Amino acid sequence: MKSHMLIVVSCAGAILTSFAAAQSPGGLPSANYIPHLGDIMGATQLRHFKLSFAGKLRNWELASYELDQIKDSLQDAVTLYPGIPVTDMTIMAEPVRLLGEAIQKKDPRKFSAAFSELTAACNGCHQAIGRGFIVIQVPTSSPFSNQIFEPAAKP
Ligand code: HEC
């Protein structure tokens, strides 16, 4: 009985080890992984949704988190894809700043105005960069039934 268990344990160990090897062919796993720009943008689209709903429902803590995620993704995009003209990315700076301010002040009207500006800036770059067919809009219905966007406590 005991040796049986040992075999099971060592098998699991072997599977984990080979999985780890597949994950990191050259050593450090994340250092070798460069996400496609389209994938960074896909993630940004999700965050754009979530940020919108967090703001709408006055979940300022979540809104702040999602805004940070968007900032990180945009930073990744310019760092990893220097082909993106910097001027197209700088049009994001002002709406991002205004959103940060609205979140800090917990001001739904300022948030909503800044969110529309952010969305226009997304499209501004898409148009400038020959991807005018990717049109982003302020979301109209909640995409995620698997996440709660209302704040735990009423703001
Ligand atoms: C500075 C330029 C720039 C900005 C700003 C920008 N994008 Fe993009 N986006 C691109 C480029 C370039 C592509 C095409 C990527 C590709 O073809 O690999 C793209 C593609 C996309 C796609 C298509 C991805 C897919 O798989 O369908 C979505 C969605 C998207 N962007 C959302 C956004 C959102 C939301 C914002 C604003 C929060 C935004 N983008 C801001 C440059 C930008």
mmCIF file with all atom_site columns, C-alpha atoms and ligand atoms in Angstrom, residues 36-39 41-42 44-46 48 70 74 78 84-86 88-92 118-119 121-123 125-126 129 131 134 136, ligand 1:
data_model
loop_
_atom_site.group_PDB
_atom_site.id
_atom_site.type_symbol
_atom_site.label_atom_id
_atom_site.label_alt_id
_atom_site.label_comp_id
_atom_site.label_asym_id
_atom_site.label_entity_id
_atom_site.label_seq_id
_atom_site.pdbx_PDB_ins_code
_atom_site.Cartn_x
_atom_site.Cartn_y
_atom_site.Cartn_z
_atom_site.occupancy
_atom_site.B_iso_or_equiv
_atom_site.pdbx_formal_charge
_atom_site.auth_seq_id
_atom_site.auth_comp_id
_atom_site.auth_asym_id
_atom_site.auth_atom_id
_atom_site.pdbx_PDB_model_num
ATOM   1  C  CA  . HIS A 1 36  ? 0.887   39.626 -29.761 1.00 0.00 ? 36  HIS A CA  1
ATOM   2  C  CA  . LEU A 1 37  ? -0.282  43.215 -30.037 1.00 0.00 ? 37  LEU A CA  1
ATOM   3  C  CA  . GLY A 1 38  ? -3.761  41.956 -30.911 1.00 0.00 ? 38  GLY A CA  1
ATOM   4  C  CA  . ASP A 1 39  ? -3.790  39.975 -27.648 1.00 0.00 ? 39  ASP A CA  1
ATOM   5  C  CA  . MET A 1 41  ? -5.518  44.895 -27.263 1.00 0.00 ? 41  MET A CA  1
ATOM   6  C  CA  . GLY A 1 42  ? -8.007  42.094 -26.612 1.00 0.00 ? 42  GLY A CA  1
ATOM   7  C  CA  . THR A 1 44  ? -7.443  46.064 -23.071 1.00 0.00 ? 44  THR A CA  1
ATOM   8  C  CA  . GLN A 1 45  ? -10.910 45.656 -24.542 1.00 0.00 ? 45  GLN A CA  1
ATOM   9  C  CA  . LEU A 1 46  ? -11.942 43.496 -21.562 1.00 0.00 ? 46  LEU A CA  1
ATOM   10 C  CA  . HIS A 1 48  ? -12.352 48.836 -21.053 1.00 0.00 ? 48  HIS A CA  1
ATOM   11 C  CA  . ILE A 1 70  ? -5.259  49.473 -19.004 1.00 0.00 ? 70  ILE A CA  1
ATOM   12 C  CA  . LEU A 1 74  ? -0.801  50.376 -23.166 1.00 0.00 ? 74  LEU A CA  1
ATOM   13 C  CA  . VAL A 1 78  ? 4.518   50.804 -26.806 1.00 0.00 ? 78  VAL A CA  1
ATOM   14 C  CA  . ILE A 1 84  ? 3.267   52.258 -32.845 1.00 0.00 ? 84  ILE A CA  1
ATOM   15 C  CA  . PRO A 1 85  ? 3.720   56.018 -33.273 1.00 0.00 ? 85  PRO A CA  1
ATOM   16 C  CA  . VAL A 1 86  ? 4.217   57.591 -29.860 1.00 0.00 ? 86  VAL A CA  1
ATOM   17 C  CA  . ASP A 1 88  ? -0.960  57.987 -31.204 1.00 0.00 ? 88  ASP A CA  1
ATOM   18 C  CA  . MET A 1 89  ? -0.338  56.677 -27.713 1.00 0.00 ? 89  MET A CA  1
ATOM   19 C  CA  . THR A 1 90  ? 0.022   60.110 -26.116 1.00 0.00 ? 90  THR A CA  1
ATOM   20 C  CA  . ILE A 1 91  ? -3.595  60.888 -27.084 1.00 0.00 ? 91  ILE A CA  1
ATOM   21 C  CA  . MET A 1 92  ? -4.486  58.382 -24.355 1.00 0.00 ? 92  MET A CA  1
ATOM   22 C  CA  . LEU A 1 118 ? -10.863 57.464 -23.588 1.00 0.00 ? 118 LEU A CA  1
ATOM   23 C  CA  . THR A 1 119 ? -13.037 55.516 -26.016 1.00 0.00 ? 119 THR A CA  1
ATOM   24 C  CA  . ALA A 1 121 ? -8.846  58.038 -28.153 1.00 0.00 ? 121 ALA A CA  1
ATOM   25 C  CA  . CYS A 1 122 ? -8.870  54.243 -28.671 1.00 0.00 ? 122 CYS A CA  1
ATOM   26 C  CA  . ASN A 1 123 ? -10.555 54.821 -32.033 1.00 0.00 ? 123 ASN A CA  1
ATOM   27 C  CA  . CYS A 1 125 ? -5.250  55.450 -32.821 1.00 0.00 ? 125 CYS A CA  1
ATOM   28 C  CA  . HIS A 1 126 ? -7.071  52.679 -34.673 1.00 0.00 ? 126 HIS A CA  1
ATOM   29 C  CA  . ILE A 1 129 ? -2.827  53.291 -37.747 1.00 0.00 ? 129 ILE A CA  1
ATOM   30 C  CA  . ARG A 1 131 ? -7.234  49.780 -38.197 1.00 0.00 ? 131 ARG A CA  1
ATOM   31 C  CA  . ILE A 1 134 ? -11.869 48.240 -35.143 1.00 0.00 ? 134 ILE A CA  1
ATOM   32 C  CA  . ILE A 1 136 ? -14.766 50.696 -29.814 1.00 0.00 ? 136 ILE A CA  1
HETATM 33 C  C1  . HEC B 2 .   ? -1.570  53.823 -29.995 1.00 0.00 ? 1   HEC B C1  1
HETATM 34 C  C2  . HEC B 2 .   ? -2.446  53.007 -30.749 1.00 0.00 ? 1   HEC B C2  1
HETATM 35 C  C3  . HEC B 2 .   ? -3.591  52.282 -30.138 1.00 0.00 ? 1   HEC B C3  1
HETATM 36 C  C4  . HEC B 2 .   ? -4.366  52.673 -29.075 1.00 0.00 ? 1   HEC B C4  1
HETATM 37 C  C5  . HEC B 2 .   ? -4.263  53.935 -28.246 1.00 0.00 ? 1   HEC B C5  1
HETATM 38 C  C6  . HEC B 2 .   ? -5.355  51.634 -28.897 1.00 0.00 ? 1   HEC B C6  1
HETATM 39 N  N1  . HEC B 2 .   ? -5.180  50.649 -29.816 1.00 0.00 ? 1   HEC B N1  1
HETATM 40 FE FE1 . HEC B 2 .   ? -6.326  48.977 -30.020 1.00 0.00 ? 1   HEC B FE1 1
HETATM 41 N  N2  . HEC B 2 .   ? -5.171  48.388 -31.586 1.00 0.00 ? 1   HEC B N2  1
HETATM 42 C  C7  . HEC B 2 .   ? -4.068  49.053 -32.080 1.00 0.00 ? 1   HEC B C7  1
HETATM 43 C  C8  . HEC B 2 .   ? -3.488  48.281 -33.146 1.00 0.00 ? 1   HEC B C8  1
HETATM 44 C  C9  . HEC B 2 .   ? -2.248  48.653 -33.949 1.00 0.00 ? 1   HEC B C9  1
HETATM 45 C  C10 . HEC B 2 .   ? -4.282  47.138 -33.296 1.00 0.00 ? 1   HEC B C10 1
HETATM 46 C  C11 . HEC B 2 .   ? -4.103  45.994 -34.306 1.00 0.00 ? 1   HEC B C11 1
HETATM 47 C  C12 . HEC B 2 .   ? -3.228  44.932 -33.675 1.00 0.00 ? 1   HEC B C12 1
HETATM 48 C  C13 . HEC B 2 .   ? -2.854  43.846 -34.635 1.00 0.00 ? 1   HEC B C13 1
HETATM 49 O  O1  . HEC B 2 .   ? -3.334  43.858 -35.763 1.00 0.00 ? 1   HEC B O1  1
HETATM 50 O  O2  . HEC B 2 .   ? -2.075  43.001 -34.248 1.00 0.00 ? 1   HEC B O2  1
HETATM 51 C  C14 . HEC B 2 .   ? -5.352  47.239 -32.309 1.00 0.00 ? 1   HEC B C14 1
HETATM 52 C  C15 . HEC B 2 .   ? -6.339  46.291 -32.143 1.00 0.00 ? 1   HEC B C15 1
HETATM 53 C  C16 . HEC B 2 .   ? -7.351  46.382 -31.215 1.00 0.00 ? 1   HEC B C16 1
HETATM 54 C  C17 . HEC B 2 .   ? -8.407  45.409 -31.048 1.00 0.00 ? 1   HEC B C17 1
HETATM 55 C  C18 . HEC B 2 .   ? -8.610  44.160 -31.893 1.00 0.00 ? 1   HEC B C18 1
HETATM 56 C  C19 . HEC B 2 .   ? -8.082  42.952 -31.145 1.00 0.00 ? 1   HEC B C19 1
HETATM 57 C  C20 . HEC B 2 .   ? -8.826  41.707 -31.510 1.00 0.00 ? 1   HEC B C20 1
HETATM 58 O  O3  . HEC B 2 .   ? -8.265  40.638 -31.260 1.00 0.00 ? 1   HEC B O3  1
HETATM 59 O  O4  . HEC B 2 .   ? -9.964  41.789 -31.968 1.00 0.00 ? 1   HEC B O4  1
HETATM 60 C  C21 . HEC B 2 .   ? -9.190  45.818 -30.012 1.00 0.00 ? 1   HEC B C21 1
HETATM 61 C  C22 . HEC B 2 .   ? -10.419 45.141 -29.478 1.00 0.00 ? 1   HEC B C22 1
HETATM 62 C  C23 . HEC B 2 .   ? -8.604  47.042 -29.513 1.00 0.00 ? 1   HEC B C23 1
HETATM 63 N  N3  . HEC B 2 .   ? -7.505  47.362 -30.266 1.00 0.00 ? 1   HEC B N3  1
HETATM 64 C  C24 . HEC B 2 .   ? -9.098  47.735 -28.438 1.00 0.00 ? 1   HEC B C24 1
HETATM 65 C  C25 . HEC B 2 .   ? -8.572  48.930 -27.966 1.00 0.00 ? 1   HEC B C25 1
HETATM 66 C  C26 . HEC B 2 .   ? -9.115  49.690 -26.871 1.00 0.00 ? 1   HEC B C26 1
HETATM 67 C  C27 . HEC B 2 .   ? -10.336 49.296 -26.058 1.00 0.00 ? 1   HEC B C27 1
HETATM 68 C  C28 . HEC B 2 .   ? -8.337  50.787 -26.736 1.00 0.00 ? 1   HEC B C28 1
HETATM 69 C  C29 . HEC B 2 .   ? -8.482  51.910 -25.771 1.00 0.00 ? 1   HEC B C29 1
HETATM 70 C  C30 . HEC B 2 .   ? -8.628  51.647 -24.370 1.00 0.00 ? 1   HEC B C30 1
HETATM 71 C  C31 . HEC B 2 .   ? -7.305  50.710 -27.745 1.00 0.00 ? 1   HEC B C31 1
HETATM 72 N  N4  . HEC B 2 .   ? -7.483  49.577 -28.479 1.00 0.00 ? 1   HEC B N4  1
HETATM 73 C  C32 . HEC B 2 .   ? -6.326  51.669 -27.925 1.00 0.00 ? 1   HEC B C32 1
HETATM 74 C  C33 . HEC B 2 .   ? -3.587  50.262 -31.647 1.00 0.00 ? 1   HEC B C33 1
HETATM 75 C  C34 . HEC B 2 .   ? -4.101  51.009 -30.602 1.00 0.00 ? 1   HEC B C34 1
#
